[in-house]
Amino acid sequence: MLVIGLTGGIATGKSTVSKLLKERHVPVIDADVIARQVVEPGTSGLAKIVKTFGDGILLPDGQLDRKALGSIIFNDEQKRKQLNAIVHPAVRREMFLGVVKYWLKGHRICVMDVPLLIEGPLWKLVYKVVLVYCPPDIQLQRLMLRDNSTQEDASSRLNSQIPIDDKLRYADDRIDNLGGIEELNAKIDEFVIGLKKEAGWSWVLSWLIPPYGVVSATCILAWRAIWRPYKLKEKNSQSASLYFVARLAGYSL
């Protein structure tokens, strides 16, 4: 099974691409959705957060009070690290289980939708990194229009992430999102057809003979580790950490 890492930048249209892939019956594992699921009432994730930060981060109905949690963590780096230590492993575990589930069902393609894929380690663990791209000037215009924000505010949010052009060097493929929805639909059709051809029929062998699949995946990951020796700066690793914390606490980035 081809495991594709889908990423982009703020206001590049990644969420739209993810939606269009789902409409074409391509399995998509959404990291943002999982980050919310792992802290729902009754989960071990929420229990650990309550144990760490106290009952004050709960609403009367037992749901996580994201604003209360946000007020605790955003001015305290140590508490952010504590939250990350709870949430990140849970998200990665659920994403892995999602991939296994789709593999067991016999799917030949699975897409992992991760907003800051290359800022963390996951980009090294996928078959292909696909970047949803638009030029920085269009990205800025879209962000200002979408959020009704000033150029200064929009630029500040863009500057908190790796520039979209810098992400290109990590991408094995890119989906240019410069036009309208009809143009994007046509590109997604072409993209899905290409993935199915690339998967070929070897995925059947991997599905029927699991050891073959394990060996094949290991070889691919080893090849990527050798061929893609890039390293991210520390501040970019921190931006990935802050992203999930912000989303968990109910903030829009």
JSON list of C-alpha atoms in Angstrom, two decimals:
[
{"chain": "A", "resi": 1, "resn": "MET", "atom": "CA", "xyz": [0.00, 0.00, 0.00]},
{"chain": "A", "resi": 2, "resn": "LEU", "atom": "CA", "xyz": [1.24, 3.46, -0.88]},
{"chain": "A", "resi": 3, "resn": "VAL", "atom": "CA", "xyz": [1.16, 5.74, 2.17]},
{"chain": "A", "resi": 4, "resn": "ILE", "atom": "CA", "xyz": [1.10, 9.33, 0.93]},
{"chain": "A", "resi": 5, "resn": "GLY", "atom": "CA", "xyz": [1.87, 12.30, 3.17]},
{"chain": "A", "resi": 6, "resn": "LEU", "atom": "CA", "xyz": [-0.28, 15.28, 2.17]},
{"chain": "A", "resi": 7, "resn": "THR", "atom": "CA", "xyz": [0.77, 18.70, 3.42]},
{"chain": "A", "resi": 8, "resn": "GLY", "atom": "CA", "xyz": [0.79, 22.36, 2.46]},
{"chain": "A", "resi": 9, "resn": "GLY", "atom": "CA", "xyz": [0.82, 25.78, 4.00]},
{"chain": "A", "resi": 10, "resn": "ILE", "atom": "CA", "xyz": [-1.87, 27.91, 5.54]},
{"chain": "A", "resi": 11, "resn": "ALA", "atom": "CA", "xyz": [-4.42, 28.98, 2.88]},
{"chain": "A", "resi": 12, "resn": "THR", "atom": "CA", "xyz": [-2.87, 26.89, 0.10]},
{"chain": "A", "resi": 13, "resn": "GLY", "atom": "CA", "xyz": [-5.96, 24.69, -0.19]},
{"chain": "A", "resi": 14, "resn": "LYS", "atom": "CA", "xyz": [-4.79, 21.46, 1.43]},
{"chain": "A", "resi": 15, "resn": "SER", "atom": "CA", "xyz": [-8.13, 20.90, 3.16]},
{"chain": "A", "resi": 16, "resn": "THR", "atom": "CA", "xyz": [-9.93, 21.26, -0.17]},
{"chain": "A", "resi": 17, "resn": "VAL", "atom": "CA", "xyz": [-7.58, 18.73, -1.78]},
{"chain": "A", "resi": 18, "resn": "SER", "atom": "CA", "xyz": [-8.19, 16.34, 1.13]},
{"chain": "A", "resi": 19, "resn": "LYS", "atom": "CA", "xyz": [-11.94, 16.70, 0.66]},
{"chain": "A", "resi": 20, "resn": "LEU", "atom": "CA", "xyz": [-11.69, 16.04, -3.08]},
{"chain": "A", "resi": 21, "resn": "LEU", "atom": "CA", "xyz": [-9.62, 12.92, -2.44]},
{"chain": "A", "resi": 22, "resn": "LYS", "atom": "CA", "xyz": [-12.29, 11.60, -0.07]},
{"chain": "A", "resi": 23, "resn": "GLU", "atom": "CA", "xyz": [-14.93, 12.24, -2.74]},
{"chain": "A", "resi": 24, "resn": "ARG", "atom": "CA", "xyz": [-12.92, 9.92, -4.99]},
{"chain": "A", "resi": 25, "resn": "HIS", "atom": "CA", "xyz": [-12.98, 7.23, -2.28]},
{"chain": "A", "resi": 26, "resn": "VAL", "atom": "CA", "xyz": [-9.30, 7.61, -1.41]},
{"chain": "A", "resi": 27, "resn": "PRO", "atom": "CA", "xyz": [-8.77, 6.78, 2.29]},
{"chain": "A", "resi": 28, "resn": "VAL", "atom": "CA", "xyz": [-7.62, 9.90, 4.18]},
{"chain": "A", "resi": 29, "resn": "ILE", "atom": "CA", "xyz": [-6.33, 9.96, 7.76]},
{"chain": "A", "resi": 30, "resn": "ASP", "atom": "CA", "xyz": [-6.69, 13.51, 9.12]},
{"chain": "A", "resi": 31, "resn": "ALA", "atom": "CA", "xyz": [-4.21, 14.42, 11.86]},
{"chain": "A", "resi": 32, "resn": "ASP", "atom": "CA", "xyz": [-6.34, 17.37, 13.02]},
{"chain": "A", "resi": 33, "resn": "VAL", "atom": "CA", "xyz": [-9.39, 15.15, 13.49]},
{"chain": "A", "resi": 34, "resn": "ILE", "atom": "CA", "xyz": [-7.38, 12.56, 15.39]},
{"chain": "A", "resi": 35, "resn": "ALA", "atom": "CA", "xyz": [-5.86, 15.25, 17.63]},
{"chain": "A", "resi": 36, "resn": "ARG", "atom": "CA", "xyz": [-9.40, 16.08, 18.76]},
{"chain": "A", "resi": 37, "resn": "GLN", "atom": "CA", "xyz": [-10.51, 12.46, 19.06]},
{"chain": "A", "resi": 38, "resn": "VAL", "atom": "CA", "xyz": [-7.67, 11.42, 21.39]},
{"chain": "A", "resi": 39, "resn": "VAL", "atom": "CA", "xyz": [-8.84, 13.91, 24.04]},
{"chain": "A", "resi": 40, "resn": "GLU", "atom": "CA", "xyz": [-12.56, 13.16, 23.94]},
{"chain": "A", "resi": 41, "resn": "PRO", "atom": "CA", "xyz": [-14.31, 12.20, 27.21]},
{"chain": "A", "resi": 42, "resn": "GLY", "atom": "CA", "xyz": [-13.47, 8.66, 28.25]},
{"chain": "A", "resi": 43, "resn": "THR", "atom": "CA", "xyz": [-10.11, 8.55, 26.47]},
{"chain": "A", "resi": 44, "resn": "SER", "atom": "CA", "xyz": [-6.82, 7.88, 28.20]},
{"chain": "A", "resi": 45, "resn": "GLY", "atom": "CA", "xyz": [-5.51, 11.06, 26.58]},
{"chain": "A", "resi": 46, "resn": "LEU", "atom": "CA", "xyz": [-8.00, 13.26, 28.38]},
{"chain": "A", "resi": 47, "resn": "ALA", "atom": "CA", "xyz": [-7.47, 11.37, 31.63]},
{"chain": "A", "resi": 48, "resn": "LYS", "atom": "CA", "xyz": [-3.72, 12.05, 31.43]},
{"chain": "A", "resi": 49, "resn": "ILE", "atom": "CA", "xyz": [-4.32, 15.75, 30.67]},
{"chain": "A", "resi": 50, "resn": "VAL", "atom": "CA", "xyz": [-6.63, 16.08, 33.68]},
{"chain": "A", "resi": 51, "resn": "LYS", "atom": "CA", "xyz": [-4.10, 14.29, 35.88]},
{"chain": "A", "resi": 52, "resn": "THR", "atom": "CA", "xyz": [-1.38, 16.70, 34.70]},
{"chain": "A", "resi": 53, "resn": "PHE", "atom": "CA", "xyz": [-3.27, 20.01, 34.63]},
{"chain": "A", "resi": 54, "resn": "GLY", "atom": "CA", "xyz": [-6.16, 19.47, 37.05]},
{"chain": "A", "resi": 55, "resn": "ASP", "atom": "CA", "xyz": [-9.96, 19.36, 36.82]},
{"chain": "A", "resi": 56, "resn": "GLY", "atom": "CA", "xyz": [-10.05, 23.06, 35.92]},
{"chain": "A", "resi": 57, "resn": "ILE", "atom": "CA", "xyz": [-9.50, 22.22, 32.24]},
{"chain": "A", "resi": 58, "resn": "LEU", "atom": "CA", "xyz": [-12.82, 20.36, 32.06]},
{"chain": "A", "resi": 59, "resn": "LEU", "atom": "CA", "xyz": [-16.23, 21.75, 31.12]},
{"chain": "A", "resi": 60, "resn": "PRO", "atom": "CA", "xyz": [-19.29, 20.76, 33.20]},
{"chain": "A", "resi": 61, "resn": "ASP", "atom": "CA", "xyz": [-20.20, 18.09, 30.62]},
{"chain": "A", "resi": 62, "resn": "GLY", "atom": "CA", "xyz": [-16.75, 16.49, 30.87]},
{"chain": "A", "resi": 63, "resn": "GLN", "atom": "CA", "xyz": [-15.44, 17.89, 27.59]},
{"chain": "A", "resi": 64, "resn": "LEU", "atom": "CA", "xyz": [-12.01, 19.48, 27.40]},
{"chain": "A", "resi": 65, "resn": "ASP", "atom": "CA", "xyz": [-12.15, 23.23, 28.05]},
{"chain": "A", "resi": 66, "resn": "ARG", "atom": "CA", "xyz": [-9.79, 24.25, 25.26]},
{"chain": "A", "resi": 67, "resn": "LYS", "atom": "CA", "xyz": [-9.66, 27.91, 26.25]},
{"chain": "A", "resi": 68, "resn": "ALA", "atom": "CA", "xyz": [-8.77, 27.06, 29.83]},
{"chain": "A", "resi": 69, "resn": "LEU", "atom": "CA", "xyz": [-6.06, 24.70, 28.65]},
{"chain": "A", "resi": 70, "resn": "GLY", "atom": "CA", "xyz": [-4.76, 27.31, 26.22]},
{"chain": "A", "resi": 71, "resn": "SER", "atom": "CA", "xyz": [-4.45, 29.90, 28.95]},
{"chain": "A", "resi": 72, "resn": "ILE", "atom": "CA", "xyz": [-2.26, 27.48, 30.91]},
{"chain": "A", "resi": 73, "resn": "ILE", "atom": "CA", "xyz": [0.10, 26.27, 28.22]},
{"chain": "A", "resi": 74, "resn": "PHE", "atom": "CA", "xyz": [0.82, 29.18, 25.92]},
{"chain": "A", "resi": 75, "resn": "ASN", "atom": "CA", "xyz": [2.88, 31.14, 28.38]},
{"chain": "A", "resi": 76, "resn": "ASP", "atom": "CA", "xyz": [4.64, 28.14, 29.87]},
{"chain": "A", "resi": 77, "resn": "GLU", "atom": "CA", "xyz": [7.04, 26.15, 27.69]},
{"chain": "A", "resi": 78, "resn": "GLN", "atom": "CA", "xyz": [7.38, 23.36, 30.25]},
{"chain": "A", "resi": 79, "resn": "LYS", "atom": "CA", "xyz": [3.62, 22.82, 30.36]},
{"chain": "A", "resi": 80, "resn": "ARG", "atom": "CA", "xyz": [3.50, 22.80, 26.54]},
{"chain": "A", "resi": 81, "resn": "LYS", "atom": "CA", "xyz": [6.09, 20.03, 26.58]},
{"chain": "A", "resi": 82, "resn": "GLN", "atom": "CA", "xyz": [3.99, 18.11, 29.08]},
{"chain": "A", "resi": 83, "resn": "LEU", "atom": "CA", "xyz": [0.94, 18.40, 26.83]},
{"chain": "A", "resi": 84, "resn": "ASN", "atom": "CA", "xyz": [2.95, 17.43, 23.76]},
{"chain": "A", "resi": 85, "resn": "ALA", "atom": "CA", "xyz": [4.22, 14.34, 25.57]},
{"chain": "A", "resi": 86, "resn": "ILE", "atom": "CA", "xyz": [0.61, 13.26, 26.05]},
{"chain": "A", "resi": 87, "resn": "VAL", "atom": "CA", "xyz": [-0.94, 14.22, 22.73]},
{"chain": "A", "resi": 88, "resn": "HIS", "atom": "CA", "xyz": [1.75, 13.49, 20.13]},
{"chain": "A", "resi": 89, "resn": "PRO", "atom": "CA", "xyz": [2.24, 9.78, 20.92]},
{"chain": "A", "resi": 90, "resn": "ALA", "atom": "CA", "xyz": [-1.52, 9.27, 21.00]},
{"chain": "A", "resi": 91, "resn": "VAL", "atom": "CA", "xyz": [-1.96, 10.96, 17.60]},
{"chain": "A", "resi": 92, "resn": "ARG", "atom": "CA", "xyz": [0.89, 8.99, 16.02]},
{"chain": "A", "resi": 93, "resn": "ARG", "atom": "CA", "xyz": [-0.49, 5.73, 17.41]},
{"chain": "A", "resi": 94, "resn": "GLU", "atom": "CA", "xyz": [-3.97, 6.38, 16.02]},
{"chain": "A", "resi": 95, "resn": "MET", "atom": "CA", "xyz": [-2.57, 7.38, 12.64]},
{"chain": "A", "resi": 96, "resn": "PHE", "atom": "CA", "xyz": [-0.55, 4.16, 12.51]},
{"chain": "A", "resi": 97, "resn": "LEU", "atom": "CA", "xyz": [-3.62, 2.11, 13.44]},
{"chain": "A", "resi": 98, "resn": "GLY", "atom": "CA", "xyz": [-5.56, 3.93, 10.72]},
{"chain": "A", "resi": 99, "resn": "VAL", "atom": "CA", "xyz": [-2.98, 2.95, 8.12]},
{"chain": "A", "resi": 100, "resn": "VAL", "atom": "CA", "xyz": [-3.07, -0.67, 9.30]},
{"chain": "A", "resi": 101, "resn": "LYS", "atom": "CA", "xyz": [-6.86, -0.67, 9.14]},
{"chain": "A", "resi": 102, "resn": "TYR", "atom": "CA", "xyz": [-6.92, 0.49, 5.53]},
{"chain": "A", "resi": 103, "resn": "TRP", "atom": "CA", "xyz": [-4.19, -2.02, 4.64]},
{"chain": "A", "resi": 104, "resn": "LEU", "atom": "CA", "xyz": [-6.20, -4.87, 6.15]},
{"chain": "A", "resi": 105, "resn": "LYS", "atom": "CA", "xyz": [-9.19, -3.77, 4.08]},
{"chain": "A", "resi": 106, "resn": "GLY", "atom": "CA", "xyz": [-7.12, -4.15, 0.94]},
{"chain": "A", "resi": 107, "resn": "HIS", "atom": "CA", "xyz": [-6.69, -0.52, -0.06]},
{"chain": "A", "resi": 108, "resn": "ARG", "atom": "CA", "xyz": [-3.72, 0.17, -2.29]},
{"chain": "A", "resi": 109, "resn": "ILE", "atom": "CA", "xyz": [-3.45, 3.88, -1.37]},
{"chain": "A", "resi": 110, "resn": "CYS", "atom": "CA", "xyz": [-3.79, 5.75, 1.92]},
{"chain": "A", "resi": 111, "resn": "VAL", "atom": "CA", "xyz": [-3.30, 9.49, 2.42]},
{"chain": "A", "resi": 112, "resn": "MET", "atom": "CA", "xyz": [-2.12, 10.99, 5.70]},
{"chain": "A", "resi": 113, "resn": "ASP", "atom": "CA", "xyz": [-3.30, 14.60, 5.90]},
{"chain": "A", "resi": 114, "resn": "VAL", "atom": "CA", "xyz": [-0.78, 16.29, 8.21]},
{"chain": "A", "resi": 115, "resn": "PRO", "atom": "CA", "xyz": [-0.63, 20.14, 8.14]},
{"chain": "A", "resi": 116, "resn": "LEU", "atom": "CA", "xyz": [2.99, 20.32, 9.31]},
{"chain": "A", "resi": 117, "resn": "LEU", "atom": "CA", "xyz": [4.18, 16.98, 8.00]},
{"chain": "A", "resi": 118, "resn": "ILE", "atom": "CA", "xyz": [7.76, 17.99, 7.24]},
{"chain": "A", "resi": 119, "resn": "GLU", "atom": "CA", "xyz": [8.28, 19.88, 10.50]},
{"chain": "A", "resi": 120, "resn": "GLY", "atom": "CA", "xyz": [8.12, 16.60, 12.38]},
{"chain": "A", "resi": 121, "resn": "PRO", "atom": "CA", "xyz": [9.44, 13.08, 11.76]},
{"chain": "A", "resi": 122, "resn": "LEU", "atom": "CA", "xyz": [6.44, 11.71, 9.83]},
{"chain": "A", "resi": 123, "resn": "TRP", "atom": "CA", "xyz": [7.64, 12.93, 6.43]},
{"chain": "A", "resi": 124, "resn": "LYS", "atom": "CA", "xyz": [10.44, 10.36, 6.66]},
{"chain": "A", "resi": 125, "resn": "LEU", "atom": "CA", "xyz": [7.93, 7.55, 7.21]},
{"chain": "A", "resi": 126, "resn": "VAL", "atom": "CA", "xyz": [5.73, 7.96, 4.12]},
{"chain": "A", "resi": 127, "resn": "TYR", "atom": "CA", "xyz": [6.21, 6.69, 0.60]},
{"chain": "A", "resi": 128, "resn": "LYS", "atom": "CA", "xyz": [5.77, 10.11, -0.94]},
{"chain": "A", "resi": 129, "resn": "VAL", "atom": "CA", "xyz": [5.40, 13.70, 0.29]},
{"chain": "A", "resi": 130, "resn": "VAL", "atom": "CA", "xyz": [2.81, 15.64, -1.70]},
{"chain": "A", "resi": 131, "resn": "LEU", "atom": "CA", "xyz": [2.68, 19.42, -1.28]},
{"chain": "A", "resi": 132, "resn": "VAL", "atom": "CA", "xyz": [-0.38, 21.52, -2.08]},
{"chain": "A", "resi": 133, "resn": "TYR", "atom": "CA", "xyz": [1.22, 24.66, -3.44]},
{"chain": "A", "resi": 134, "resn": "CYS", "atom": "CA", "xyz": [0.44, 28.23, -4.37]},
{"chain": "A", "resi": 135, "resn": "PRO", "atom": "CA", "xyz": [2.87, 31.18, -4.57]},
{"chain": "A", "resi": 136, "resn": "PRO", "atom": "CA", "xyz": [3.41, 33.17, -1.35]},
{"chain": "A", "resi": 137, "resn": "ASP", "atom": "CA", "xyz": [1.67, 36.28, -2.70]},
{"chain": "A", "resi": 138, "resn": "ILE", "atom": "CA", "xyz": [-1.48, 34.32, -3.52]},
{"chain": "A", "resi": 139, "resn": "GLN", "atom": "CA", "xyz": [-1.23, 32.54, -0.17]},
{"chain": "A", "resi": 140, "resn": "LEU", "atom": "CA", "xyz": [-1.17, 35.93, 1.59]},
{"chain": "A", "resi": 141, "resn": "GLN", "atom": "CA", "xyz": [-4.15, 37.24, -0.40]},
{"chain": "A", "resi": 142, "resn": "ARG", "atom": "CA", "xyz": [-6.20, 34.13, 0.31]},
{"chain": "A", "resi": 143, "resn": "LEU", "atom": "CA", "xyz": [-5.43, 34.24, 4.02]},
{"chain": "A", "resi": 144, "resn": "MET", "atom": "CA", "xyz": [-6.43, 37.90, 4.28]},
{"chain": "A", "resi": 145, "resn": "LEU", "atom": "CA", "xyz": [-9.66, 37.22, 2.40]},
{"chain": "A", "resi": 146, "resn": "ARG", "atom": "CA", "xyz": [-10.50, 34.03, 4.29]},
{"chain": "A", "resi": 147, "resn": "ASP", "atom": "CA", "xyz": [-10.00, 35.48, 7.78]},
{"chain": "A", "resi": 148, "resn": "ASN", "atom": "CA", "xyz": [-10.75, 39.11, 6.99]},
{"chain": "A", "resi": 149, "resn": "SER", "atom": "CA", "xyz": [-7.36, 40.00, 8.46]},
{"chain": "A", "resi": 150, "resn": "THR", "atom": "CA", "xyz": [-4.90, 42.78, 7.81]},
{"chain": "A", "resi": 151, "resn": "GLN", "atom": "CA", "xyz": [-1.79, 42.23, 5.74]},
{"chain": "A", "resi": 152, "resn": "GLU", "atom": "CA", "xyz": [0.33, 42.60, 8.88]},
{"chain": "A", "resi": 153, "resn": "ASP", "atom": "CA", "xyz": [-1.62, 39.94, 10.81]},
{"chain": "A", "resi": 154, "resn": "ALA", "atom": "CA", "xyz": [-1.70, 37.56, 7.86]},
{"chain": "A", "resi": 155, "resn": "SER", "atom": "CA", "xyz": [2.02, 37.99, 7.23]},
{"chain": "A", "resi": 156, "resn": "SER", "atom": "CA", "xyz": [2.76, 37.31, 10.88]},
{"chain": "A", "resi": 157, "resn": "ARG", "atom": "CA", "xyz": [0.88, 34.01, 10.75]},
{"chain": "A", "resi": 158, "resn": "LEU", "atom": "CA", "xyz": [2.63, 32.98, 7.54]},
{"chain": "A", "resi": 159, "resn": "ASN", "atom": "CA", "xyz": [6.01, 33.83, 9.05]},
{"chain": "A", "resi": 160, "resn": "SER", "atom": "CA", "xyz": [5.31, 31.46, 11.96]},
{"chain": "A", "resi": 161, "resn": "GLN", "atom": "CA", "xyz": [5.57, 28.55, 9.53]},
{"chain": "A", "resi": 162, "resn": "ILE", "atom": "CA", "xyz": [8.21, 27.35, 7.09]},
{"chain": "A", "resi": 163, "resn": "PRO", "atom": "CA", "xyz": [7.83, 29.36, 3.84]},
{"chain": "A", "resi": 164, "resn": "ILE", "atom": "CA", "xyz": [5.90, 27.39, 1.26]},
{"chain": "A", "resi": 165, "resn": "ASP", "atom": "CA", "xyz": [8.78, 27.66, -1.23]},
{"chain": "A", "resi": 166, "resn": "ASP", "atom": "CA", "xyz": [11.15, 26.10, 1.31]},
{"chain": "A", "resi": 167, "resn": "LYS", "atom": "CA", "xyz": [8.81, 23.13, 1.64]},
{"chain": "A", "resi": 168, "resn": "LEU", "atom": "CA", "xyz": [9.21, 22.34, -2.03]},
{"chain": "A", "resi": 169, "resn": "ARG", "atom": "CA", "xyz": [12.59, 20.68, -1.49]},
{"chain": "A", "resi": 170, "resn": "TYR", "atom": "CA", "xyz": [10.92, 18.05, 0.69]},
{"chain": "A", "resi": 171, "resn": "ALA", "atom": "CA", "xyz": [8.14, 17.33, -1.79]},
{"chain": "A", "resi": 172, "resn": "ASP", "atom": "CA", "xyz": [8.19, 14.31, -4.09]},
{"chain": "A", "resi": 173, "resn": "ASP", "atom": "CA", "xyz": [5.16, 15.69, -5.89]},
{"chain": "A", "resi": 174, "resn": "ARG", "atom": "CA", "xyz": [3.11, 18.86, -5.79]},
{"chain": "A", "resi": 175, "resn": "ILE", "atom": "CA", "xyz": [-0.42, 19.90, -6.59]},
{"chain": "A", "resi": 176, "resn": "ASP", "atom": "CA", "xyz": [-0.55, 23.47, -7.84]},
{"chain": "A", "resi": 177, "resn": "ASN", "atom": "CA", "xyz": [-3.67, 25.24, -6.61]},
{"chain": "A", "resi": 178, "resn": "LEU", "atom": "CA", "xyz": [-3.65, 28.50, -8.50]},
{"chain": "A", "resi": 179, "resn": "GLY", "atom": "CA", "xyz": [-7.01, 28.50, -10.27]},
{"chain": "A", "resi": 180, "resn": "GLY", "atom": "CA", "xyz": [-10.60, 27.62, -9.56]},
{"chain": "A", "resi": 181, "resn": "ILE", "atom": "CA", "xyz": [-12.24, 24.47, -8.27]},
{"chain": "A", "resi": 182, "resn": "GLU", "atom": "CA", "xyz": [-12.80, 23.00, -11.74]},
{"chain": "A", "resi": 183, "resn": "GLU", "atom": "CA", "xyz": [-9.10, 23.20, -12.52]},
{"chain": "A", "resi": 184, "resn": "LEU", "atom": "CA", "xyz": [-8.26, 21.68, -9.14]},
{"chain": "A", "resi": 185, "resn": "ASN", "atom": "CA", "xyz": [-10.75, 18.85, -9.68]},
{"chain": "A", "resi": 186, "resn": "ALA", "atom": "CA", "xyz": [-9.07, 17.97, -12.96]},
{"chain": "A", "resi": 187, "resn": "LYS", "atom": "CA", "xyz": [-5.66, 17.90, -11.25]},
{"chain": "A", "resi": 188, "resn": "ILE", "atom": "CA", "xyz": [-6.95, 15.65, -8.48]},
{"chain": "A", "resi": 189, "resn": "ASP", "atom": "CA", "xyz": [-8.39, 13.24, -11.06]},
{"chain": "A", "resi": 190, "resn": "GLU", "atom": "CA", "xyz": [-5.00, 13.09, -12.76]},
{"chain": "A", "resi": 191, "resn": "PHE", "atom": "CA", "xyz": [-3.21, 12.73, -9.43]},
{"chain": "A", "resi": 192, "resn": "VAL", "atom": "CA", "xyz": [-5.37, 9.80, -8.28]},
{"chain": "A", "resi": 193, "resn": "ILE", "atom": "CA", "xyz": [-5.00, 8.00, -11.60]},
{"chain": "A", "resi": 194, "resn": "GLY", "atom": "CA", "xyz": [-1.22, 8.42, -11.35]},
{"chain": "A", "resi": 195, "resn": "LEU", "atom": "CA", "xyz": [-1.15, 6.99, -7.82]},
{"chain": "A", "resi": 196, "resn": "LYS", "atom": "CA", "xyz": [-3.18, 3.95, -8.84]},
{"chain": "A", "resi": 197, "resn": "LYS", "atom": "CA", "xyz": [-0.80, 3.29, -11.73]},
{"chain": "A", "resi": 198, "resn": "GLU", "atom": "CA", "xyz": [2.18, 3.71, -9.42]},
{"chain": "A", "resi": 199, "resn": "ALA", "atom": "CA", "xyz": [0.71, 1.24, -6.94]},
{"chain": "A", "resi": 200, "resn": "GLY", "atom": "CA", "xyz": [0.33, -1.27, -9.74]},
{"chain": "A", "resi": 201, "resn": "TRP", "atom": "CA", "xyz": [-0.39, -4.80, -8.57]},
{"chain": "A", "resi": 202, "resn": "SER", "atom": "CA", "xyz": [2.54, -5.29, -6.21]},
{"chain": "A", "resi": 203, "resn": "TRP", "atom": "CA", "xyz": [0.28, -4.13, -3.40]},
{"chain": "A", "resi": 204, "resn": "VAL", "atom": "CA", "xyz": [-1.68, -7.39, -3.79]},
{"chain": "A", "resi": 205, "resn": "LEU", "atom": "CA", "xyz": [1.50, -9.36, -3.08]},
{"chain": "A", "resi": 206, "resn": "SER", "atom": "CA", "xyz": [2.20, -7.20, -0.01]},
{"chain": "A", "resi": 207, "resn": "TRP", "atom": "CA", "xyz": [-1.36, -7.73, 1.20]},
{"chain": "A", "resi": 208, "resn": "LEU", "atom": "CA", "xyz": [-1.34, -11.50, 0.68]},
{"chain": "A", "resi": 209, "resn": "ILE", "atom": "CA", "xyz": [2.21, -11.98, 2.00]},
{"chain": "A", "resi": 210, "resn": "PRO", "atom": "CA", "xyz": [2.71, -9.53, 4.92]},
{"chain": "A", "resi": 211, "resn": "PRO", "atom": "CA", "xyz": [6.46, -10.28, 5.36]},
{"chain": "A", "resi": 212, "resn": "TYR", "atom": "CA", "xyz": [7.02, -9.13, 1.78]},
{"chain": "A", "resi": 213, "resn": "GLY", "atom": "CA", "xyz": [5.19, -5.90, 2.56]},
{"chain": "A", "resi": 214, "resn": "VAL", "atom": "CA", "xyz": [7.29, -5.30, 5.68]},
{"chain": "A", "resi": 215, "resn": "VAL", "atom": "CA", "xyz": [10.54, -5.85, 3.81]},
{"chain": "A", "resi": 216, "resn": "SER", "atom": "CA", "xyz": [9.40, -3.66, 0.92]},
{"chain": "A", "resi": 217, "resn": "ALA", "atom": "CA", "xyz": [8.39, -0.82, 3.26]},
{"chain": "A", "resi": 218, "resn": "THR", "atom": "CA", "xyz": [11.67, -1.07, 5.16]},
{"chain": "A", "resi": 219, "resn": "CYS", "atom": "CA", "xyz": [13.69, -0.80, 1.94]},
{"chain": "A", "resi": 220, "resn": "ILE", "atom": "CA", "xyz": [11.71, 2.24, 0.81]},
{"chain": "A", "resi": 221, "resn": "LEU", "atom": "CA", "xyz": [12.18, 4.02, 4.15]},
{"chain": "A", "resi": 222, "resn": "ALA", "atom": "CA", "xyz": [15.90, 3.22, 4.16]},
{"chain": "A", "resi": 223, "resn": "TRP", "atom": "CA", "xyz": [16.23, 4.61, 0.65]},
{"chain": "A", "resi": 224, "resn": "ARG", "atom": "CA", "xyz": [14.45, 7.80, 1.68]},
{"chain": "A", "resi": 225, "resn": "ALA", "atom": "CA", "xyz": [16.71, 8.19, 4.71]},
{"chain": "A", "resi": 226, "resn": "ILE", "atom": "CA", "xyz": [19.76, 8.06, 2.45]},
{"chain": "A", "resi": 227, "resn": "TRP", "atom": "CA", "xyz": [18.38, 10.09, -0.43]},
{"chain": "A", "resi": 228, "resn": "ARG", "atom": "CA", "xyz": [16.73, 12.84, 1.64]},
{"chain": "A", "resi": 229, "resn": "PRO", "atom": "CA", "xyz": [19.35, 13.90, 4.24]},
{"chain": "A", "resi": 230, "resn": "TYR", "atom": "CA", "xyz": [17.70, 17.24, 5.02]},
{"chain": "A", "resi": 231, "resn": "LYS", "atom": "CA", "xyz": [17.39, 18.53, 8.55]},
{"chain": "A", "resi": 232, "resn": "LEU", "atom": "CA", "xyz": [15.03, 21.17, 9.84]},
{"chain": "A", "resi": 233, "resn": "LYS", "atom": "CA", "xyz": [16.02, 24.04, 12.05]},
{"chain": "A", "resi": 234, "resn": "GLU", "atom": "CA", "xyz": [15.04, 23.89, 15.69]},
{"chain": "A", "resi": 235, "resn": "LYS", "atom": "CA", "xyz": [12.52, 26.69, 15.35]},
{"chain": "A", "resi": 236, "resn": "ASN", "atom": "CA", "xyz": [10.64, 24.71, 12.74]},
{"chain": "A", "resi": 237, "resn": "SER", "atom": "CA", "xyz": [10.41, 21.68, 15.02]},
{"chain": "A", "resi": 238, "resn": "GLN", "atom": "CA", "xyz": [8.99, 24.02, 17.63]},
{"chain": "A", "resi": 239, "resn": "SER", "atom": "CA", "xyz": [6.42, 25.35, 15.15]},
{"chain": "A", "resi": 240, "resn": "ALA", "atom": "CA", "xyz": [5.14, 21.81, 14.59]},
{"chain": "A", "resi": 241, "resn": "SER", "atom": "CA", "xyz": [4.82, 21.30, 18.32]},
{"chain": "A", "resi": 242, "resn": "LEU", "atom": "CA", "xyz": [3.02, 24.60, 18.79]},
{"chain": "A", "resi": 243, "resn": "TYR", "atom": "CA", "xyz": [0.66, 23.87, 15.91]},
{"chain": "A", "resi": 244, "resn": "PHE", "atom": "CA", "xyz": [-0.87, 20.77, 17.49]},
{"chain": "A", "resi": 245, "resn": "VAL", "atom": "CA", "xyz": [-1.01, 22.44, 20.87]},
{"chain": "A", "resi": 246, "resn": "ALA", "atom": "CA", "xyz": [-2.79, 25.43, 19.35]},
{"chain": "A", "resi": 247, "resn": "ARG", "atom": "CA", "xyz": [-5.30, 23.25, 17.49]},
{"chain": "A", "resi": 248, "resn": "LEU", "atom": "CA", "xyz": [-5.95, 21.21, 20.61]},
{"chain": "A", "resi": 249, "resn": "ALA", "atom": "CA", "xyz": [-6.55, 24.38, 22.60]},
{"chain": "A", "resi": 250, "resn": "GLY", "atom": "CA", "xyz": [-9.05, 25.64, 20.03]},
{"chain": "A", "resi": 251, "resn": "TYR", "atom": "CA", "xyz": [-6.92, 28.23, 18.26]},
{"chain": "A", "resi": 252, "resn": "SER", "atom": "CA", "xyz": [-6.96, 28.74, 14.49]},
{"chain": "A", "resi": 253, "resn": "LEU", "atom": "CA", "xyz": [-3.58, 28.96, 12.77]}
]
